[in-house]
Coordinates of C-alpha atoms in Angstrom, one line a residue:
M121 CA 0.0 0.0 0.0
D122 CA 1.5 3.3 -1.0
T123 CA 2.1 6.3 1.3
K124 CA -0.4 8.6 -0.3
R125 CA -3.2 6.0 0.1
L126 CA -2.3 5.6 3.8
E127 CA -2.5 9.3 4.3
N128 CA -5.9 9.4 2.7
I129 CA -7.1 6.7 5.0
A130 CA -5.8 8.4 8.0
N131 CA -7.7 11.6 7.2
K132 CA -11.0 9.8 6.4
K133 CA -13.7 9.0 8.9
M134 CA -13.8 5.2 8.5
T135 CA -16.8 3.0 8.8
R136 CA -16.7 -0.4 10.4
R137 CA -16.8 -2.0 7.0
D138 CA -14.0 0.2 5.7
A139 CA -11.8 -0.9 8.6
L140 CA -12.5 -4.5 8.2
K141 CA -11.7 -4.3 4.5
L142 CA -8.4 -2.6 5.2
A143 CA -7.4 -5.1 7.8
G144 CA -8.0 -7.9 5.3
V145 CA -5.7 -6.1 2.8
G146 CA -2.8 -5.0 4.8
G147 CA -3.1 -5.9 8.5
I148 CA -4.0 -3.7 11.4
G149 CA -0.3 -2.8 12.0
L150 CA -0.7 -0.4 9.1
L151 CA -3.6 1.5 10.6
V152 CA -3.0 4.8 12.3
G153 CA -3.7 5.2 16.0
A154 CA -6.8 6.5 17.7
G155 CA -5.7 10.0 17.9
S156 CA -7.7 11.1 15.0
M157 CA -10.8 9.7 16.6
G158 CA -10.6 11.9 19.6
A159 CA -12.6 14.7 18.0
L160 CA -15.5 12.3 17.4
V161 CA -15.8 11.3 21.1
Q162 CA -17.9 13.8 23.0
P163 CA -17.6 13.8 26.8
K164 CA -20.6 12.8 28.8
P165 CA -21.5 12.9 32.5
S166 CA -19.6 10.6 34.8
A167 CA -20.6 7.0 35.3
T168 CA -22.8 5.6 38.0
K169 CA -20.8 4.5 41.0
V170 CA -21.4 1.2 42.6
A171 CA -19.5 -0.9 45.1
T172 CA -18.6 -4.3 43.7
S173 CA -15.3 -5.2 45.4
S174 CA -13.9 -4.4 48.8
D175 CA -11.8 -5.8 51.6
S176 CA -15.0 -6.6 53.6
D177 CA -14.7 -10.3 52.7
S178 CA -11.2 -10.5 54.2
V179 CA -9.3 -9.9 57.4
N180 CA -6.0 -8.2 56.9
G181 CA -6.3 -9.1 53.2
I182 CA -6.7 -12.8 53.9
I183 CA -9.6 -14.6 52.3
P184 CA -10.1 -18.0 54.0
F185 CA -9.1 -20.9 51.8
Y186 CA -11.1 -23.6 53.6
G187 CA -14.9 -23.6 53.5
K188 CA -18.0 -25.2 52.0
H189 CA -17.2 -23.6 48.6
Q190 CA -13.8 -22.8 47.0
S191 CA -13.0 -19.1 47.2
G192 CA -12.5 -17.2 44.0
I193 CA -15.9 -18.0 42.5
I194 CA -18.4 -15.6 44.2
T195 CA -15.6 -13.7 45.9
P196 CA -15.7 -10.0 44.8
M197 CA -13.1 -9.8 42.0
Q198 CA -9.5 -9.0 42.7
D199 CA -7.4 -6.8 40.4
F200 CA -5.3 -9.5 38.8
I201 CA -5.6 -13.1 37.6
C202 CA -2.9 -15.7 36.8
M203 CA -4.6 -18.8 35.4
G204 CA -2.9 -22.0 34.4
A205 CA -4.0 -25.4 33.0
F206 CA -2.1 -28.6 33.7
D207 CA -1.8 -31.9 32.0
V208 CA -1.5 -34.8 34.4
T209 CA 1.6 -37.0 33.8
A210 CA 1.1 -39.2 36.9
T211 CA -0.3 -42.6 36.1
A212 CA -1.8 -43.6 39.4
L213 CA -4.8 -42.1 41.2
A214 CA -2.8 -42.2 44.4
E215 CA -0.3 -39.8 42.9
V216 CA -3.1 -37.5 41.9
R217 CA -4.5 -37.6 45.4
K218 CA -1.1 -36.8 46.9
L219 CA -0.8 -33.9 44.5
F220 CA -4.1 -32.4 45.6
Q221 CA -3.3 -32.9 49.2
S222 CA 0.0 -31.1 48.7
W223 CA -1.6 -28.3 46.7
T224 CA -4.3 -27.8 49.3
A225 CA -1.8 -27.4 52.1
A226 CA 0.3 -25.1 50.0
A227 CA -2.7 -23.0 48.8
A228 CA -3.9 -22.5 52.4
R229 CA -0.5 -21.1 53.4
L230 CA -0.1 -19.0 50.3
T231 CA -3.5 -17.3 50.7
E232 CA -2.4 -16.3 54.3
G233 CA 0.7 -14.6 52.8
K234 CA 3.1 -17.3 54.0
N235 CA 5.8 -19.2 52.1
V236 CA 4.6 -22.3 50.3
D237 CA 6.2 -24.3 53.2
D238 CA 8.7 -23.9 56.0
E239 CA 12.3 -23.4 54.8
S240 CA 15.0 -25.8 55.8
D241 CA 17.8 -23.1 55.5
N242 CA 20.0 -25.9 54.3
P243 CA 22.6 -24.1 52.2
H244 CA 23.1 -27.2 50.0
L245 CA 19.5 -27.4 48.9
P246 CA 17.3 -25.1 46.8
P247 CA 15.0 -22.9 48.8
V248 CA 11.6 -24.4 49.4
D249 CA 9.9 -21.3 48.2
T250 CA 10.8 -19.3 45.2
G251 CA 10.9 -16.1 47.3
E252 CA 9.5 -13.4 45.2
S253 CA 6.6 -12.7 47.6
I254 CA 8.7 -12.5 50.8
G255 CA 7.5 -9.5 52.8
L256 CA 4.4 -9.0 50.6
A257 CA 0.9 -9.0 52.0
P258 CA -1.7 -11.7 51.2
M259 CA -3.5 -9.2 48.9
R260 CA -6.9 -11.0 49.0
M261 CA -5.5 -13.9 47.1
T262 CA -7.7 -16.8 46.2
I263 CA -6.7 -20.1 44.6
T264 CA -9.4 -22.2 42.8
F265 CA -9.0 -25.7 41.4
G266 CA -11.0 -27.3 38.6
L267 CA -11.0 -30.5 36.6
G268 CA -11.4 -30.8 32.8
A269 CA -13.3 -33.5 30.9
S270 CA -10.0 -35.2 29.9
F271 CA -9.3 -35.8 33.6
F272 CA -12.1 -38.4 33.5
D273 CA -10.6 -40.6 30.7
E274 CA -9.4 -44.1 31.3
R275 CA -6.2 -43.3 33.2
F276 CA -7.6 -43.1 36.8
G277 CA -10.7 -45.2 36.7
L278 CA -13.0 -42.2 37.1
A279 CA -14.8 -42.2 33.8
S280 CA -18.1 -43.3 35.4
K281 CA -17.8 -40.3 37.8
R282 CA -17.6 -37.6 35.1
P283 CA -20.3 -35.1 35.8
A284 CA -23.0 -34.9 33.1
P285 CA -22.7 -31.0 32.9
L286 CA -18.9 -31.4 32.1
V287 CA -19.6 -31.8 28.4
D288 CA -17.3 -31.2 25.5
L289 CA -18.2 -27.7 24.5
P290 CA -19.7 -27.5 20.9
H291 CA -18.1 -25.6 18.2
F292 CA -19.4 -22.0 18.1
N293 CA -19.5 -19.8 15.0
S294 CA -16.9 -17.4 16.3
D295 CA -14.4 -20.1 17.3
D296 CA -10.9 -20.2 15.9
L297 CA -9.5 -22.3 18.7
R298 CA -5.8 -22.9 19.1
K299 CA -4.5 -26.0 20.7
E300 CA -2.0 -24.1 22.9
W301 CA -4.9 -22.1 24.5
T302 CA -7.5 -24.9 24.9
G303 CA -8.3 -27.7 27.3
G304 CA -6.2 -29.2 30.2
D305 CA -6.8 -31.9 32.8
I306 CA -6.7 -29.4 35.7
V307 CA -7.1 -25.6 35.9
V308 CA -5.8 -23.4 38.7
Q309 CA -7.2 -19.9 38.9
V310 CA -5.2 -17.5 41.1
C311 CA -6.6 -14.1 41.7
A312 CA -5.0 -11.3 43.9
N313 CA -4.7 -7.6 44.2
D314 CA -1.0 -7.9 43.3
P315 CA 0.3 -9.6 40.1
Q316 CA 3.5 -10.8 41.7
V317 CA 1.7 -12.4 44.6
A318 CA -0.6 -14.2 42.1
F319 CA 2.3 -15.3 39.8
H320 CA 4.2 -16.5 42.8
A321 CA 1.4 -18.8 43.8
L322 CA 1.0 -20.4 40.4
R323 CA 4.7 -20.8 40.0
N324 CA 5.1 -22.6 43.3
L325 CA 2.1 -24.9 42.7
A326 CA 3.7 -25.8 39.4
R327 CA 6.9 -26.7 41.3
I328 CA 5.0 -28.9 43.6
A329 CA 3.4 -30.7 40.6
R330 CA 6.8 -31.6 39.2
G331 CA 6.7 -35.3 38.2
K332 CA 2.9 -35.4 38.4
A333 CA 1.6 -32.7 36.2
V334 CA 3.0 -30.1 33.7
L335 CA 1.7 -26.7 32.6
R336 CA -0.3 -26.7 29.4
W337 CA -1.0 -23.0 29.2
V338 CA -0.8 -19.9 31.4
Q339 CA -2.7 -16.6 30.9
D340 CA -2.4 -13.4 33.0
G341 CA -5.1 -10.9 33.2
F342 CA -6.0 -7.6 34.8
Q343 CA -8.6 -5.0 35.4
R344 CA -8.5 -1.5 36.8
T345 CA -7.1 -1.6 40.3
S346 CA -8.9 -0.6 43.4
A347 CA -6.4 2.2 43.8
A348 CA -7.3 3.6 40.4
D349 CA -11.0 3.3 41.1
P350 CA -11.7 3.3 44.9
T351 CA -15.5 3.6 44.2
G352 CA -15.5 0.0 42.8
S353 CA -17.5 0.8 39.8
T354 CA -18.1 -1.8 37.1
P355 CA -14.7 -2.4 35.3
R356 CA -14.4 -1.7 31.6
N357 CA -13.0 -4.0 29.0
L358 CA -10.4 -3.1 26.4
M359 CA -13.2 -1.8 24.1
G360 CA -14.0 0.9 26.7
F361 CA -17.3 -0.5 27.8
K362 CA -18.4 -1.6 31.2
D363 CA -18.3 -5.4 31.6
G364 CA -20.5 -7.2 34.1
S365 CA -23.3 -4.7 34.6
N366 CA -25.9 -7.4 34.5
N367 CA -24.1 -9.8 36.8
P368 CA -26.5 -11.6 39.3
K369 CA -26.3 -10.6 42.9
V370 CA -24.6 -13.8 44.1
S371 CA -24.0 -12.2 47.6
E372 CA -27.6 -13.4 48.1
P373 CA -27.4 -17.2 48.9
A374 CA -30.6 -18.1 47.0
A375 CA -29.2 -16.5 43.8
A376 CA -25.9 -18.2 44.2
D377 CA -27.5 -21.6 44.8
E378 CA -29.7 -21.2 41.7
I379 CA -27.1 -19.8 39.3
V380 CA -23.6 -20.9 40.5
W381 CA -23.4 -23.8 43.0
A382 CA -24.1 -27.4 42.1
Q383 CA -26.6 -28.9 44.5
S384 CA -26.8 -32.2 46.3
T385 CA -29.8 -33.0 44.2
D386 CA -27.8 -32.5 41.0
D387 CA -25.8 -35.3 39.3
P388 CA -23.2 -36.1 40.6
A389 CA -23.6 -35.6 44.3
W390 CA -19.9 -35.4 44.9
M391 CA -20.0 -32.0 43.0
A392 CA -22.4 -30.4 45.6
G393 CA -20.9 -27.1 46.6
G394 CA -18.8 -26.9 43.5
S395 CA -19.4 -25.0 40.2
Y396 CA -18.6 -25.2 36.5
M397 CA -16.1 -22.7 35.1
V398 CA -16.0 -21.7 31.5
M399 CA -12.8 -20.1 30.2
R400 CA -12.7 -18.4 26.8
R401 CA -9.6 -16.5 25.5
I402 CA -11.2 -13.9 23.3
R403 CA -8.9 -12.0 21.0
M404 CA -10.2 -8.5 20.3
R405 CA -9.4 -6.7 17.0
I406 CA -9.0 -3.6 19.0
E407 CA -7.2 -1.6 16.3
I408 CA -10.3 -2.0 14.1
W409 CA -12.6 -1.3 17.0
D410 CA -10.7 1.9 17.6
R411 CA -11.6 3.1 14.1
S412 CA -15.3 2.5 14.4
S413 CA -17.7 5.4 15.3
L414 CA -19.2 5.9 18.7
D415 CA -22.6 5.2 17.3
D416 CA -21.4 1.9 15.8
Q417 CA -19.8 0.9 19.1
E418 CA -22.8 1.7 21.2
S419 CA -25.1 -0.1 18.7
T420 CA -22.8 -3.1 18.9
F421 CA -23.1 -3.3 22.7
G422 CA -26.6 -1.9 23.1
R423 CA -25.3 0.4 25.8
H424 CA -24.0 3.9 26.1
R425 CA -20.2 3.9 26.4
Q426 CA -19.8 6.6 29.0
S427 CA -22.5 5.6 31.5
G428 CA -23.0 1.9 30.7
A429 CA -26.7 2.6 30.6
P430 CA -28.9 0.6 28.1
L431 CA -29.5 2.7 24.9
G432 CA -32.2 5.2 25.6
K433 CA -31.6 5.2 29.3
S434 CA -29.4 7.2 31.6
G435 CA -28.4 4.7 34.4
E436 CA -26.1 1.7 34.2
F437 CA -28.6 -0.5 36.0
D438 CA -31.8 0.8 34.4
D439 CA -34.0 -2.0 33.2
L440 CA -33.5 -3.2 29.7
E441 CA -36.5 -2.4 27.5
L442 CA -35.9 -4.5 24.5
N443 CA -39.3 -3.9 23.1
R444 CA -39.0 -0.1 23.2
K445 CA -39.2 1.5 19.7
D446 CA -38.0 4.9 18.5
S447 CA -40.1 7.4 16.5
K448 CA -39.5 5.4 13.3
G449 CA -40.6 2.1 14.9
N450 CA -37.1 0.7 15.1
P451 CA -35.9 -1.0 18.3
V452 CA -34.0 1.5 20.5
I453 CA -31.6 -1.4 21.4
P454 CA -30.8 -3.4 18.3
T455 CA -31.9 -7.0 18.4
T456 CA -28.5 -8.2 17.4
S457 CA -26.6 -6.1 20.0
H458 CA -24.6 -7.9 22.6
V459 CA -26.8 -6.9 25.5
A460 CA -30.0 -7.9 23.8
L461 CA -28.8 -11.4 22.8
A462 CA -27.1 -12.1 26.2
N463 CA -30.2 -11.1 28.0
M464 CA -31.8 -14.4 27.1
E465 CA -35.2 -12.9 27.9
G466 CA -34.0 -12.7 31.5
K467 CA -34.4 -16.4 32.0
V468 CA -30.7 -17.5 31.8
K469 CA -28.0 -16.1 34.0
I470 CA -24.3 -16.8 34.5
L471 CA -21.7 -15.2 36.8
R472 CA -19.1 -13.4 34.8
R473 CA -15.7 -13.0 36.3
G474 CA -13.4 -12.1 33.4
Y475 CA -10.2 -10.1 33.1
S476 CA -8.6 -8.2 30.2
Y477 CA -5.3 -9.6 28.9
S478 CA -2.4 -8.2 26.9
S479 CA 0.2 -10.6 25.6
G480 CA 2.3 -8.2 23.6
M481 CA 2.2 -8.1 19.8
D482 CA 1.3 -10.7 17.2
I483 CA 4.5 -10.6 15.1
K484 CA 2.7 -12.2 12.1
T485 CA 0.1 -9.4 11.8
G486 CA 1.6 -6.5 13.7
Q487 CA -1.6 -6.4 15.8
L488 CA -1.8 -6.2 19.6
D489 CA -2.5 -9.7 21.1
A490 CA -5.0 -8.4 23.5
G491 CA -8.6 -9.1 24.6
L492 CA -10.7 -10.7 27.3
L493 CA -9.9 -13.7 29.4
F494 CA -13.6 -14.5 29.8
V495 CA -14.4 -16.5 32.9
C496 CA -17.8 -17.4 34.1
F497 CA -19.3 -19.8 36.6
N498 CA -22.6 -21.6 36.3
R499 CA -24.5 -24.5 37.9
D500 CA -25.0 -26.3 34.7
P501 CA -23.4 -25.0 31.5
R502 CA -25.7 -27.1 29.3
K503 CA -28.6 -24.9 30.5
Q504 CA -26.7 -21.6 31.0
F505 CA -23.5 -20.8 29.1
I506 CA -23.9 -23.1 26.1
P507 CA -27.3 -21.8 24.9
M508 CA -26.3 -18.3 25.6
Q509 CA -23.1 -18.6 23.6
Q510 CA -24.8 -20.3 20.8
K511 CA -27.2 -17.4 20.5
L512 CA -24.3 -14.9 20.7
A513 CA -22.1 -16.8 18.2
A514 CA -24.9 -16.8 15.7
A515 CA -25.9 -13.2 15.5
D516 CA -23.9 -10.9 17.9
Q517 CA -22.7 -7.7 16.2
L518 CA -19.6 -8.0 18.4
N519 CA -18.5 -11.0 16.4
E520 CA -17.0 -8.7 13.8
Y521 CA -14.4 -7.5 16.4
I522 CA -13.6 -10.7 18.3
T523 CA -12.4 -14.2 17.8
H524 CA -12.4 -17.0 20.4
V525 CA -9.0 -18.5 20.3
G526 CA -8.9 -20.5 23.6
S527 CA -11.5 -22.5 25.5
G528 CA -12.1 -24.8 28.5
L529 CA -14.8 -26.1 30.7
F530 CA -13.8 -27.2 34.2
A531 CA -15.6 -28.7 37.2
C532 CA -14.5 -26.6 40.1
L533 CA -14.5 -28.9 43.1
P534 CA -16.3 -28.3 46.3
G535 CA -14.4 -26.6 49.1
A536 CA -12.6 -28.5 51.8
S537 CA -12.4 -28.3 55.6
E538 CA -9.1 -27.7 57.4
G539 CA -7.4 -31.1 57.6
G540 CA -9.1 -32.2 54.4
Y541 CA -8.1 -31.6 50.8
I542 CA -9.7 -30.2 47.6
G543 CA -11.0 -33.2 45.6
E544 CA -11.7 -35.5 48.6
T545 CA -15.3 -35.9 47.6
L546 CA -14.2 -37.5 44.3
F547 CA -10.9 -39.4 45.0

C-alpha cells in the first residue's frame, strides 16, 4: 500500500466495513492510532458509582481458603488473575490424590501470605519457596481448582464419575481455537490484588506438581485496580465498555444456589458445593474497533459507552426495555446487539468473572495480542453458558471484532475443611 493512500485513509472517517476491508488487505499494523478519533468522542457525565469489590470479605487481606465452597468464585473480583492449566503426567490415582493434598496445604499457606512451606535453611538445597513474595501482603489472594473433561478418561478409573454437565463444548461460529490455549486436565485460577503475589502462587504450585503434572497454558489478566477506582464501579473491557453490569447478585445465597453452585440433588452428588467454570480466551481486533464510530460501538453493545446505561436510558442499572421503539418504529436497542442477545429474555444467567489480557504483539500481523480472558461460573453449562453462547455466536454484532482462540470447561471442586483436601469428595 503506497504512502499517499495511507495518508488518505488516516484523514478519512472510516466506517466499520472500511476498517475490516483494510485489515483484510494489509493488516492492522498499518492502521494509524486512535488520535484522529478523539474529536469524534464527546464527553458525557460521569458513570454511576457502585461498590462491587472491597476488603470486607477478608481480614488483613486474607480470604479464608477452607470452607464449603472454594473461594475465587463468588468472591468479589480482585485486580489480577494468573490462570494455568495442567496436563497430568502421573499414572496412578494415588499420585493425583497426593498432588491435591500437597496443593491444598500449600494454597492454604499462600493465601495467608506465607511461604509455600517452611524453609530448611540448608545451604546445599534449593530454597523451598521461590521467594518473590517474601515480605508481601496476602492481597486477598484466592486459589481455585477445577477438573477438565480429559481428567475423566481411562487413566484413573474415574470415567463413570464424570459429571454430566462437564460436556465437550460444541463448536461456536466465532471459534478459531488454538491447541495451545485450549483444554487441560486441571485448571488453577489464582486471583489477587497484586500480580507478583498471584504469579508466585501459580509458580510454586507448578513446582509442587513436578513429576505429576505439567503446565499446558498460562494466561495473566488484569482489570483497573482498586487504587485507580476506589469507588469500585463496574470495570471496563479493552473496548472501553463496562463489563459485568448485568451480573447476578450472588451475595444473596438463594441467587448463588440457583445460578452458581451445584446442589446435592444434582448429578453427581460429589460436586455439591462446586461449580462449573467456562474459560474463553477472546482475542479482540482492537485496532479495528478503535476506528469505528461511537454510534457503531454503542449499537454493537446496546449500551452507552460513558455511563454503561442501556441505549435510551441514563443509568447503568436501568431496566432493559428490549421492546421499546424509536419514533420510526425501530428497536432502541438493536436486536443483534450484545446486551439484547445475552439477556436471554431474563431467564438464563451466568456469573461473569473475566479479566482483560495483553500478551504483547502478534508478530505475524503487527496487531496487539489483547482481549478478554472470559471466565464465568454456572451451575449447569448445558442450560446456561452453552445456549447463551450459541445465540451470541450466531448473531452478535460484536463477532465482527472478536475471535475466540482458547476454550475450556472445568468442574470446580467443592471446598474443603481444614485437615481435608480439595478433591476429597471424588478421590
